[in-house]
């Protein structure tokens, strides 16, 4: 009779809610938000279900005390069947609690197709289930009543989902969808296992879980695999999917905790131990995006849970006692849930403001634990059995045993006062010290998180850059249109250096060191690049030879794009820098030989050219001495030989004559002229105008990063101007412009 | 019209500007940071100081509660003395490079100021660095002793004494650096005498320490000699007070013992020493520094014609030549190769005589792994500046038409070679000094090779990701605060500690063979991960390194 009543109630509720949800139209404004009536009703039902389930959670199922299947009140087969049914029901109720808030198809399918079957089975097996819970057939025991209410509420939610599916004739790929819903259940089922399940089925087996035994390590690995696996599976999912996962997981942790702990007698069972608190806080933090609470768990609980996982104090084997199992569930949730929150992007990485909020929440928690410890341990009314109440280990010897120097601090700084018949005791300095240490640890954890974020960001950036390189290379191949990468990208520019809209901005600045430079330098030319200090000469040259990156535009050397075909472009160039970039501990010969090897010059050519240039620059005697013994000019000449050792088509020199004696200067100038006469390009920068005027065929004046003038030296002379006069005209103009812009 | 007030060119101003100029690079880098970031960095530093203080405090209370060794003035003086000696060694080596071989000496000497002022500015800049560094060691020691046993006098004197304790080793270092630089130059010219002295020193040390170790009772039962040990420790603390006169004055004053005598005495000694150091060093400074910036004697090398084989060999040859021709790197390698086996020898000698069981054998392996790896990884730290130290010469690589990233592997190969030699010598020596089986020793050596390689690769990656080429181009190899080097040492220490703990746990768990297999699996995974990451980082970032 009771079974029929329950089934009728569930069916009635399901049909009524389904009909109502289908027929109700319109919206209502609640808390400044517009909500559909249908969603409001279903949401209210799920909240009711959650609330109705609480008293049930606070009760004790008698079967949870049974060890093994033998000698129980129920026959073994029935006990197994019922515990499995209980497990699936437990999961189904949790699904019904969250389903109305999410538009997830497989969750709705599960609610529509699986939940009714589970509820029906509960109706059919109500009688043995009553024995399972109460050890007698007591239908009107409060535990059974609340359970029945929960089943009816779940039936309402399930009925609405089923009604919607039927009404919308949403049966497309129904087999696949049922399969997916079943898979969804299988994946999540582990999170809802009744804690007494292993002890009921297997009895007392196994040994104590000592630190770092195989069992312990497997549990640690499981925890880590779960964390990484969860992250990998979810990182690319939508925000709603992630949120569902986190809320459902925290709900599972919450229900697991209460299903085991809530019925522990007395005042010692409140969820105020660090990781127990997390079970409550995480659910509400995710549901209401409660920052301060979330970051409190993120910065404090994770550390606590991590230490507990490493050094478990369960003292029992995992399968021997449900207490050990809940310990692992509890700490795994407390460890992974907050980390998931930030890793999946539901909560941002904490900043100092969030840190302060977290410290505020933690302080409130410590204060509460301190007051409750001081009060409950000494209250004959609330704690007549004098059970030890030790929230956050603030009252016991837990910390004192580990840090003996804290004992006098605890015992000597006590605050006591009496309220009614209770003598309240507070170890104020000791508690304050523990609080301070934890706050310091919060900052340490913050630091560790920061390192981990940076590492994660570095890896993400590395992957991004690697991908970009692959894309660039593919683009280059496409542009080459079947030609080898060794061939010039622009064959038409094979006889020149070409700057096209070249600009350079240094990192950390917004000012362009060189702006929109367009220039062509042809074979057989000695080209002089002149400008004041800081005009942009060296920047242009360094970008040309590949020392610095190109911010905008393009530079081509003999048709090769310097940015995209750097090796091919560099092979065509020889570069003499404005500082002595020579290894001082090598000899001149070793240095030149090293450069020759980098340019893949064969041995015969290398030796011939070393001899030729050493003779030309009078370096034969010094060539086998270490460069650190060389004079300034000798170093410069060594660099010049290094730059010419591969007989480059383009010779680039940055202020090559600075500090040289007249002979050395003349030798280098001669060499430049000779190189250009052989059909090569010589491109050099200088602020010594006389030298440029004498050596160059063409010149360019650069000022303030902008190219001012490009002209043939002959033409300038024909106009009756000296290069110095021309240069000064531009220099004065630029100075005036600079002054005006500064004034503006 | 009022004329702008002209600033007087006083010695004070000159020293101030010289100091600011030397600190300019760091100051500029810090200027770009936001106030919040600065505050945060200082906060983190504060956290580290508090954490180290807590550790020392815990140690002191542990000594007091477990061994009944009270935190006394003698203990404080001994702590100060030992830490100051360590600081002095570090100061001496840094002072030699900063005062005499730094690249910017040529520029500073040309400024219109006296050489004494340059000397003083160098000391000031270095002392500021020391004051910053003291946050992690000296300040925690002072705080911990104060919290444990300090009275009013202690807290009143702690700040001036902190300053004096930071400055004192710098002054001694600066003073001692003068004869050392002359001796160094003499020995550089007379390589034979240098080699003889090194060998004589090592042999002497070896004989001395062996004789000392012979004094240890065999077997050494730690519990049995516990009382004796505590007694000796306290006696040693008392004796230390006699050897370290100035520190004893400071200790006495801070612990409130005849403050009116010891405080003026400590100040007087400090002032006299400071003035003496300045007056003695001043005339010698210019002589010593100017001779280092003058061109040295010509060093010729026979030309050898190498046929071009491949890029790696080209780089390796160049790196090897630079390594063997740099006295600093050769000295460091020689010291590693000679001293490292020696440290291992002493450590294992003590372990050998300690009465221990099977667990002790595992501990012996774990500690050997930990110590060896710590020393090796500290030596590897130079790799964390391998690319940066190319300085201006990096331009050659940037402009070369080859895959110049290969130079990374050549640099790694040179460092690995030195480490390998040091490890082989050490393990050959260990075969005579431990009772560990040859199999265990071989496995340990292989494990260490894998791990130290992993650390080298990691250190190198730090430099690839955060190169400081410009700084090295300006200062040569005398960049003292390269953050990558610090990180590398820290990583090495963490890897060494973790490996030691893992070795102990895994060898204790189940069979020794499975313990070794798991250790190797972890080590190989570590090396593989580091290799993969370095390779990827080189591929992506090497060509982007800017000058």
CSV table of N, CA, C and O in Angstrom, one decimal, chain A residues 212 217 402-403 405 443 446 458-459 461-463 465-466 469 504 545-549 567 570-571 575 579-583 585-587 589-591 594-595 597-600 603 606-607 621 624-626 628-629, chain B residues 40 43 47 58 61 296-301 303 305-308 311 314-315 317-318 321-322 325-326 390 392-393 395-404 407 505 509 518 533 536-537 539-541 544-547:
chain,number,residue,atom,x,y,z
A,212,UNK,N,53.1,6.7,2.3
A,212,UNK,CA,53.9,6.3,1.1
A,212,UNK,C,54.0,4.8,0.9
A,212,UNK,O,54.9,4.4,0.3
A,217,UNK,N,50.3,5.9,-2.2
A,217,UNK,CA,50.9,6.5,-3.4
A,217,UNK,C,49.8,6.5,-4.5
A,217,UNK,O,49.6,7.4,-5.2
A,402,UNK,N,54.1,19.1,17.8
A,402,UNK,CA,55.1,19.2,16.7
A,402,UNK,C,56.1,20.4,17.0
A,402,UNK,O,57.2,20.3,16.5
A,403,UNK,N,55.6,21.4,17.6
A,403,UNK,CA,56.5,22.6,17.9
A,403,UNK,C,56.4,22.9,19.4
A,403,UNK,O,55.6,23.6,19.9
A,405,UNK,N,58.2,24.6,21.4
A,405,UNK,CA,58.3,25.9,21.9
A,405,UNK,C,57.0,26.7,22.0
A,405,UNK,O,56.9,27.7,22.7
A,443,UNK,N,50.5,33.8,1.9
A,443,UNK,CA,51.4,34.5,1.0
A,443,UNK,C,52.4,33.6,0.3
A,443,UNK,O,52.7,33.8,-0.9
A,446,UNK,N,50.5,31.9,-2.3
A,446,UNK,CA,50.3,32.8,-3.4
A,446,UNK,C,51.5,32.9,-4.3
A,446,UNK,O,51.4,32.9,-5.5
A,458,UNK,N,54.3,30.6,-19.6
A,458,UNK,CA,55.5,30.5,-20.5
A,458,UNK,C,55.3,29.3,-21.5
A,458,UNK,O,55.6,29.4,-22.6
A,459,UNK,N,54.7,28.2,-21.0
A,459,UNK,CA,54.4,27.1,-21.9
A,459,UNK,C,53.4,27.4,-22.9
A,459,UNK,O,53.6,27.1,-24.1
A,461,UNK,N,52.8,30.4,-24.1
A,461,UNK,CA,53.5,31.3,-25.0
A,461,UNK,C,54.4,30.6,-26.0
A,461,UNK,O,54.5,30.9,-27.2
A,462,UNK,N,55.1,29.6,-25.4
A,462,UNK,CA,56.0,28.8,-26.2
A,462,UNK,C,55.3,28.1,-27.3
A,462,UNK,O,55.7,28.1,-28.5
A,463,UNK,N,54.1,27.5,-26.9
A,463,UNK,CA,53.3,26.8,-27.9
A,463,UNK,C,52.8,27.7,-29.0
A,463,UNK,O,52.8,27.4,-30.2
A,465,UNK,N,54.1,30.6,-29.9
A,465,UNK,CA,55.2,31.1,-30.8
A,465,UNK,C,55.6,30.0,-31.8
A,465,UNK,O,55.9,30.3,-33.0
A,466,UNK,N,55.6,28.8,-31.3
A,466,UNK,CA,56.0,27.6,-32.2
A,466,UNK,C,55.0,27.5,-33.3
A,466,UNK,O,55.4,27.3,-34.4
A,469,UNK,N,55.5,30.2,-35.8
A,469,UNK,CA,56.7,29.9,-36.7
A,469,UNK,C,56.3,29.0,-37.8
A,469,UNK,O,56.7,29.2,-38.9
A,504,UNK,N,61.3,50.8,-36.8
A,504,UNK,CA,61.8,50.0,-35.7
A,504,UNK,C,61.4,50.8,-34.4
A,504,UNK,O,61.7,51.9,-34.2
A,545,UNK,N,71.4,43.6,-40.6
A,545,UNK,CA,72.2,42.4,-40.5
A,545,UNK,C,71.6,41.3,-39.6
A,545,UNK,O,72.2,40.2,-39.4
A,546,UNK,N,70.5,41.6,-39.0
A,546,UNK,CA,69.7,40.6,-38.2
A,546,UNK,C,70.0,40.6,-36.7
A,546,UNK,O,69.6,39.7,-36.0
A,547,UNK,N,70.7,41.6,-36.2
A,547,UNK,CA,70.9,41.7,-34.8
A,547,UNK,C,69.6,42.1,-34.1
A,547,UNK,O,69.4,41.6,-33.0
A,548,UNK,N,68.9,43.0,-34.7
A,548,UNK,CA,67.6,43.4,-34.1
A,548,UNK,C,66.5,43.1,-35.0
A,548,UNK,O,66.6,42.9,-36.2
A,549,UNK,N,65.3,42.9,-34.3
A,549,UNK,CA,64.1,42.6,-35.1
A,549,UNK,C,63.6,43.8,-35.9
A,549,UNK,O,63.9,44.9,-35.6
A,567,UNK,N,68.9,33.2,-42.8
A,567,UNK,CA,70.2,32.6,-43.1
A,567,UNK,C,70.7,32.9,-44.5
A,567,UNK,O,71.9,33.2,-44.7
A,570,UNK,N,71.8,36.5,-44.6
A,570,UNK,CA,73.1,36.7,-43.8
A,570,UNK,C,74.3,36.2,-44.6
A,570,UNK,O,75.4,36.7,-44.5
A,571,UNK,N,74.1,35.1,-45.3
A,571,UNK,CA,75.2,34.5,-46.1
A,571,UNK,C,75.7,35.5,-47.1
A,571,UNK,O,76.9,35.5,-47.5
A,575,UNK,N,79.6,41.8,-41.8
A,575,UNK,CA,79.3,43.0,-40.9
A,575,UNK,C,80.4,43.3,-40.0
A,575,UNK,O,81.0,42.4,-39.4
A,579,UNK,N,81.3,48.2,-32.1
A,579,UNK,CA,82.1,47.9,-31.0
A,579,UNK,C,83.0,46.6,-31.3
A,579,UNK,O,82.7,46.0,-32.3
A,580,UNK,N,83.9,46.3,-30.5
A,580,UNK,CA,84.8,45.2,-30.9
A,580,UNK,C,84.3,43.9,-30.5
A,580,UNK,O,84.6,43.4,-29.4
A,581,UNK,N,83.4,43.3,-31.3
A,581,UNK,CA,82.8,42.1,-31.0
A,581,UNK,C,83.7,40.9,-31.3
A,581,UNK,O,83.5,40.2,-32.2
A,582,UNK,N,84.8,40.9,-30.6
A,582,UNK,CA,85.8,39.8,-30.9
A,582,UNK,C,86.1,39.1,-29.5
A,582,UNK,O,86.1,39.7,-28.5
A,583,UNK,N,86.3,37.8,-29.6
A,583,UNK,CA,86.6,37.1,-28.4
A,583,UNK,C,88.1,37.3,-28.0
A,583,UNK,O,89.0,36.9,-28.7
A,585,UNK,N,90.1,36.2,-25.8
A,585,UNK,CA,91.0,35.1,-25.5
A,585,UNK,C,91.4,34.2,-26.7
A,585,UNK,O,92.1,33.3,-26.5
A,586,UNK,N,90.8,34.5,-27.8
A,586,UNK,CA,91.2,33.8,-29.0
A,586,UNK,C,92.3,34.6,-29.7
A,586,UNK,O,92.4,35.8,-29.5
A,587,UNK,N,93.0,33.9,-30.6
A,587,UNK,CA,94.0,34.7,-31.4
A,587,UNK,C,93.3,35.2,-32.6
A,587,UNK,O,92.2,34.8,-32.9
A,589,UNK,N,93.9,34.8,-35.7
A,589,UNK,CA,93.7,33.7,-36.7
A,589,UNK,C,92.5,32.8,-36.2
A,589,UNK,O,91.7,32.4,-37.1
A,590,UNK,N,92.5,32.5,-34.9
A,590,UNK,CA,91.4,31.6,-34.4
A,590,UNK,C,90.0,32.3,-34.6
A,590,UNK,O,89.1,31.6,-35.0
A,591,UNK,N,90.0,33.6,-34.3
A,591,UNK,CA,88.7,34.3,-34.5
A,591,UNK,C,88.3,34.3,-35.9
A,591,UNK,O,87.1,34.0,-36.2
A,594,UNK,N,87.2,30.9,-37.0
A,594,UNK,CA,85.8,30.6,-36.4
A,594,UNK,C,84.7,31.3,-37.2
A,594,UNK,O,83.7,30.6,-37.6
A,595,UNK,N,84.9,32.6,-37.6
A,595,UNK,CA,83.9,33.2,-38.4
A,595,UNK,C,83.8,32.5,-39.8
A,595,UNK,O,82.7,32.3,-40.3
A,597,UNK,N,84.3,29.5,-40.4
A,597,UNK,CA,83.5,28.2,-40.3
A,597,UNK,C,82.0,28.5,-40.2
A,597,UNK,O,81.2,27.7,-40.7
A,598,UNK,N,81.7,29.6,-39.5
A,598,UNK,CA,80.2,30.0,-39.4
A,598,UNK,C,79.7,30.3,-40.8
A,598,UNK,O,78.5,30.1,-41.1
A,599,UNK,N,80.5,30.8,-41.7
A,599,UNK,CA,80.1,31.1,-43.0
A,599,UNK,C,80.4,30.0,-44.0
A,599,UNK,O,80.3,30.2,-45.2
A,600,UNK,N,80.8,28.9,-43.5
A,600,UNK,CA,81.0,27.6,-44.3
A,600,UNK,C,82.0,27.9,-45.4
A,600,UNK,O,81.8,27.4,-46.5
A,603,UNK,N,88.4,25.3,-46.6
A,603,UNK,CA,89.7,25.5,-45.9
A,603,UNK,C,90.7,26.3,-46.8
A,603,UNK,O,91.4,27.2,-46.3
A,606,UNK,N,89.8,29.9,-47.1
A,606,UNK,CA,90.0,30.5,-45.8
A,606,UNK,C,91.4,30.9,-45.6
A,606,UNK,O,91.7,32.1,-45.3
A,607,UNK,N,92.3,29.9,-45.9
A,607,UNK,CA,93.8,30.2,-45.6
A,607,UNK,C,94.3,31.3,-46.6
A,607,UNK,O,95.0,32.2,-46.1
A,621,UNK,N,102.2,39.4,-38.1
A,621,UNK,CA,103.0,39.1,-36.9
A,621,UNK,C,102.1,38.9,-35.7
A,621,UNK,O,102.3,38.1,-34.8
A,624,UNK,N,98.8,35.4,-34.5
A,624,UNK,CA,98.7,34.2,-33.6
A,624,UNK,C,98.8,34.6,-32.1
A,624,UNK,O,99.1,33.8,-31.2
A,625,UNK,N,98.6,35.9,-31.8
A,625,UNK,CA,98.6,36.4,-30.4
A,625,UNK,C,97.1,36.6,-30.0
A,625,UNK,O,96.3,36.8,-30.9
A,626,UNK,N,96.9,36.5,-28.7
A,626,UNK,CA,95.5,36.6,-28.2
A,626,UNK,C,95.0,38.0,-28.5
A,626,UNK,O,95.8,39.0,-28.3
A,628,UNK,N,93.3,40.0,-26.9
A,628,UNK,CA,93.3,41.0,-25.8
A,628,UNK,C,94.6,41.8,-25.8
A,628,UNK,O,94.6,42.9,-25.1
A,629,UNK,N,95.6,41.3,-26.5
A,629,UNK,CA,96.8,42.1,-26.5
A,629,UNK,C,96.8,43.1,-27.7
A,629,UNK,O,97.8,43.8,-27.9
B,40,UNK,N,55.2,44.9,-3.6
B,40,UNK,CA,55.0,43.5,-3.6
B,40,UNK,C,56.3,42.8,-3.4
B,40,UNK,O,56.5,41.8,-2.7
B,43,UNK,N,57.6,43.1,-0.1
B,43,UNK,CA,56.8,42.3,0.8
B,43,UNK,C,57.2,40.8,0.7
B,43,UNK,O,57.4,40.2,1.8
B,47,UNK,N,58.7,38.4,3.5
B,47,UNK,CA,58.2,37.1,3.8
B,47,UNK,C,59.4,36.1,4.0
B,47,UNK,O,59.4,35.3,4.9
B,58,UNK,N,63.3,28.3,15.3
B,58,UNK,CA,62.9,26.9,15.5
B,58,UNK,C,64.1,26.1,15.9
B,58,UNK,O,64.1,25.3,16.8
B,61,UNK,N,65.3,27.0,19.4
B,61,UNK,CA,64.4,26.4,20.4
B,61,UNK,C,64.6,24.9,20.5
B,61,UNK,O,64.5,24.3,21.5
B,296,UNK,N,98.2,43.5,-21.4
B,296,UNK,CA,99.1,42.6,-20.8
B,296,UNK,C,100.2,42.1,-21.8
B,296,UNK,O,100.3,42.6,-22.9
B,297,UNK,N,101.0,41.2,-21.4
B,297,UNK,CA,102.0,40.7,-22.3
B,297,UNK,C,101.4,39.9,-23.4
B,297,UNK,O,100.3,39.3,-23.2
B,298,UNK,N,102.1,39.8,-24.5
B,298,UNK,CA,101.6,39.1,-25.6
B,298,UNK,C,101.5,37.6,-25.4
B,298,UNK,O,102.5,37.0,-25.0
B,299,UNK,N,100.4,37.0,-25.6
B,299,UNK,CA,100.2,35.5,-25.5
B,299,UNK,C,100.0,35.0,-26.8
B,299,UNK,O,99.0,35.2,-27.5
B,300,UNK,N,101.0,34.2,-27.2
B,300,UNK,CA,101.0,33.6,-28.6
B,300,UNK,C,100.5,32.1,-28.5
B,300,UNK,O,100.7,31.4,-27.5
B,301,UNK,N,99.8,31.7,-29.5
B,301,UNK,CA,99.4,30.3,-29.6
B,301,UNK,C,99.8,29.8,-31.0
B,301,UNK,O,99.6,30.5,-32.0
B,303,UNK,N,99.5,28.3,-34.5
B,303,UNK,CA,98.3,28.1,-35.4
B,303,UNK,C,98.0,26.6,-35.7
B,303,UNK,O,98.9,25.9,-36.0
B,305,UNK,N,95.5,24.2,-37.9
B,305,UNK,CA,94.5,24.2,-39.0
B,305,UNK,C,93.5,23.1,-38.8
B,305,UNK,O,93.8,21.9,-38.8
B,306,UNK,N,92.3,23.5,-38.4
B,306,UNK,CA,91.2,22.5,-38.3
B,306,UNK,C,90.4,22.6,-39.5
B,306,UNK,O,89.9,23.6,-40.0
B,307,UNK,N,90.1,21.4,-40.0
B,307,UNK,CA,89.2,21.3,-41.2
B,307,UNK,C,87.8,21.5,-40.7
B,307,UNK,O,87.4,21.0,-39.6
B,308,UNK,N,87.0,22.2,-41.4
B,308,UNK,CA,85.6,22.5,-41.0
B,308,UNK,C,84.8,21.2,-41.1
B,308,UNK,O,84.7,20.6,-42.2
B,311,UNK,N,79.2,22.4,-37.4
B,311,UNK,CA,79.0,23.6,-36.6
B,311,UNK,C,79.3,23.3,-35.2
B,311,UNK,O,79.9,24.1,-34.5
B,314,UNK,N,82.9,23.3,-34.4
B,314,UNK,CA,83.4,24.7,-34.5
B,314,UNK,C,83.1,25.4,-33.2
B,314,UNK,O,84.0,26.0,-32.6
B,315,UNK,N,81.9,25.3,-32.7
B,315,UNK,CA,81.5,26.0,-31.5
B,315,UNK,C,82.3,25.4,-30.3
B,315,UNK,O,82.7,26.0,-29.4
B,317,UNK,N,85.1,23.8,-30.2
B,317,UNK,CA,86.5,24.1,-30.2
B,317,UNK,C,86.7,25.6,-29.6
B,317,UNK,O,87.5,25.8,-28.8
B,318,UNK,N,85.8,26.4,-30.1
B,318,UNK,CA,85.9,27.8,-29.6
B,318,UNK,C,85.6,27.9,-28.1
B,318,UNK,O,86.4,28.5,-27.4
B,321,UNK,N,88.5,26.5,-26.1
B,321,UNK,CA,89.7,27.4,-26.1
B,321,UNK,C,89.4,28.5,-25.1
B,321,UNK,O,90.2,28.9,-24.2
B,322,UNK,N,88.2,29.1,-25.2
B,322,UNK,CA,87.9,30.2,-24.3
B,322,UNK,C,87.9,29.8,-22.8
B,322,UNK,O,88.3,30.5,-21.9
B,325,UNK,N,91.5,29.1,-21.6
B,325,UNK,CA,92.4,30.3,-21.6
B,325,UNK,C,91.8,31.4,-20.5
B,325,UNK,O,92.4,32.4,-20.4
B,326,UNK,N,90.7,31.0,-19.9
B,326,UNK,CA,90.2,31.9,-18.9
B,326,UNK,C,90.6,31.4,-17.5
B,326,UNK,O,90.1,30.3,-17.1
B,390,UNK,N,78.3,36.1,-23.5
B,390,UNK,CA,78.9,36.3,-24.8
B,390,UNK,C,79.0,37.9,-25.0
B,390,UNK,O,79.9,38.3,-25.8
B,392,UNK,N,79.0,41.5,-26.2
B,392,UNK,CA,79.0,42.1,-27.5
B,392,UNK,C,79.3,41.1,-28.6
B,392,UNK,O,78.9,41.2,-29.8
B,393,UNK,N,80.0,40.0,-28.2
B,393,UNK,CA,80.4,39.0,-29.2
B,393,UNK,C,79.2,38.3,-29.8
B,393,UNK,O,79.3,37.5,-30.7
B,395,UNK,N,77.0,39.4,-31.3
B,395,UNK,CA,76.7,40.0,-32.6
B,395,UNK,C,77.2,39.0,-33.7
B,395,UNK,O,76.6,38.9,-34.8
B,396,UNK,N,78.3,38.3,-33.5
B,396,UNK,CA,78.9,37.4,-34.4
B,396,UNK,C,77.8,36.3,-34.7
B,396,UNK,O,77.6,35.9,-35.9
B,397,UNK,N,77.2,35.8,-33.6
B,397,UNK,CA,76.2,34.8,-33.8
B,397,UNK,C,75.0,35.3,-34.5
B,397,UNK,O,74.4,34.6,-35.3
B,398,UNK,N,74.6,36.5,-34.2
B,398,UNK,CA,73.4,37.1,-34.7
B,398,UNK,C,73.5,37.3,-36.2
B,398,UNK,O,72.5,37.2,-36.9
B,399,UNK,N,74.7,37.5,-36.7
B,399,UNK,CA,74.9,37.9,-38.1
B,399,UNK,C,75.3,36.7,-38.9
B,399,UNK,O,75.4,36.8,-40.1
B,400,UNK,N,75.6,35.6,-38.3
B,400,UNK,CA,76.1,34.4,-39.0
B,400,UNK,C,75.0,33.7,-39.7
B,400,UNK,O,73.9,33.5,-39.2
B,401,UNK,N,75.3,33.2,-40.9
B,401,UNK,CA,74.2,32.5,-41.7
B,401,UNK,C,74.1,31.0,-41.4
B,401,UNK,O,74.0,30.2,-42.3
B,402,UNK,N,74.2,30.7,-40.2
B,402,UNK,CA,74.1,29.3,-39.8
B,402,UNK,C,73.2,29.1,-38.6
B,402,UNK,O,72.8,30.1,-38.0
B,403,UNK,N,72.9,27.9,-38.3
B,403,UNK,CA,72.0,27.6,-37.2
B,403,UNK,C,72.9,27.8,-35.9
B,403,UNK,O,73.4,26.8,-35.3
B,404,UNK,N,73.1,29.0,-35.5
B,404,UNK,CA,74.0,29.3,-34.4
B,404,UNK,C,73.5,28.9,-33.1
B,404,UNK,O,74.2,28.9,-32.1
B,407,UNK,N,75.4,26.6,-30.8
B,407,UNK,CA,76.4,27.0,-29.8
B,407,UNK,C,75.9,26.6,-28.4
B,407,UNK,O,76.7,26.3,-27.5
B,505,UNK,N,63.2,7.4,0.3
B,505,UNK,CA,61.9,6.8,0.3
B,505,UNK,C,61.8,5.6,-0.6
B,505,UNK,O,61.3,4.6,-0.2
B,509,UNK,N,61.5,1.6,0.4
B,509,UNK,CA,60.2,1.0,0.0
B,509,UNK,C,60.5,-0.3,-0.8
B,509,UNK,O,61.3,-0.2,-1.8
B,518,UNK,N,63.0,2.8,-10.1
B,518,UNK,CA,62.1,4.0,-10.0
B,518,UNK,C,62.8,5.3,-10.0
B,518,UNK,O,62.4,6.3,-10.6
B,533,UNK,N,62.1,20.6,-23.4
B,533,UNK,CA,61.8,22.0,-23.2
B,533,UNK,C,62.9,22.9,-23.6
B,533,UNK,O,62.7,24.0,-24.3
B,536,UNK,N,63.0,23.1,-27.4
B,536,UNK,CA,61.8,23.9,-27.9
B,536,UNK,C,62.1,25.4,-27.7
B,536,UNK,O,61.8,26.2,-28.5
B,537,UNK,N,62.6,25.7,-26.5
B,537,UNK,CA,62.8,27.1,-26.2
B,537,UNK,C,63.9,27.7,-27.1
B,537,UNK,O,63.8,28.8,-27.5
B,539,UNK,N,64.7,26.7,-30.0
B,539,UNK,CA,64.1,26.8,-31.4
B,539,UNK,C,63.2,28.0,-31.5
B,539,UNK,O,63.3,28.8,-32.5
B,540,UNK,N,62.5,28.3,-30.5
B,540,UNK,CA,61.6,29.4,-30.5
B,540,UNK,C,62.2,30.8,-30.2
B,540,UNK,O,62.0,31.8,-30.8
B,541,UNK,N,63.1,30.8,-29.2
B,541,UNK,CA,63.5,32.0,-28.6
B,541,UNK,C,64.9,32.4,-29.0
B,541,UNK,O,65.3,33.6,-28.9
B,544,UNK,N,65.4,35.1,-31.4
B,544,UNK,CA,64.8,36.4,-31.0
B,544,UNK,C,65.6,37.2,-29.9
B,544,UNK,O,65.2,38.3,-29.5
B,545,UNK,N,66.7,36.6,-29.5
B,545,UNK,CA,67.5,37.3,-28.5
B,545,UNK,C,68.0,38.6,-29.1
B,545,UNK,O,68.6,38.6,-30.2
B,546,UNK,N,67.7,39.7,-28.4
B,546,UNK,CA,68.1,41.0,-29.0
B,546,UNK,C,69.3,41.5,-28.3
B,546,UNK,O,69.6,41.2,-27.1
B,547,UNK,N,70.0,42.4,-29.0
B,547,UNK,CA,71.2,43.0,-28.3
B,547,UNK,C,71.0,44.5,-28.1
B,547,UNK,O,70.3,45.1,-28.8
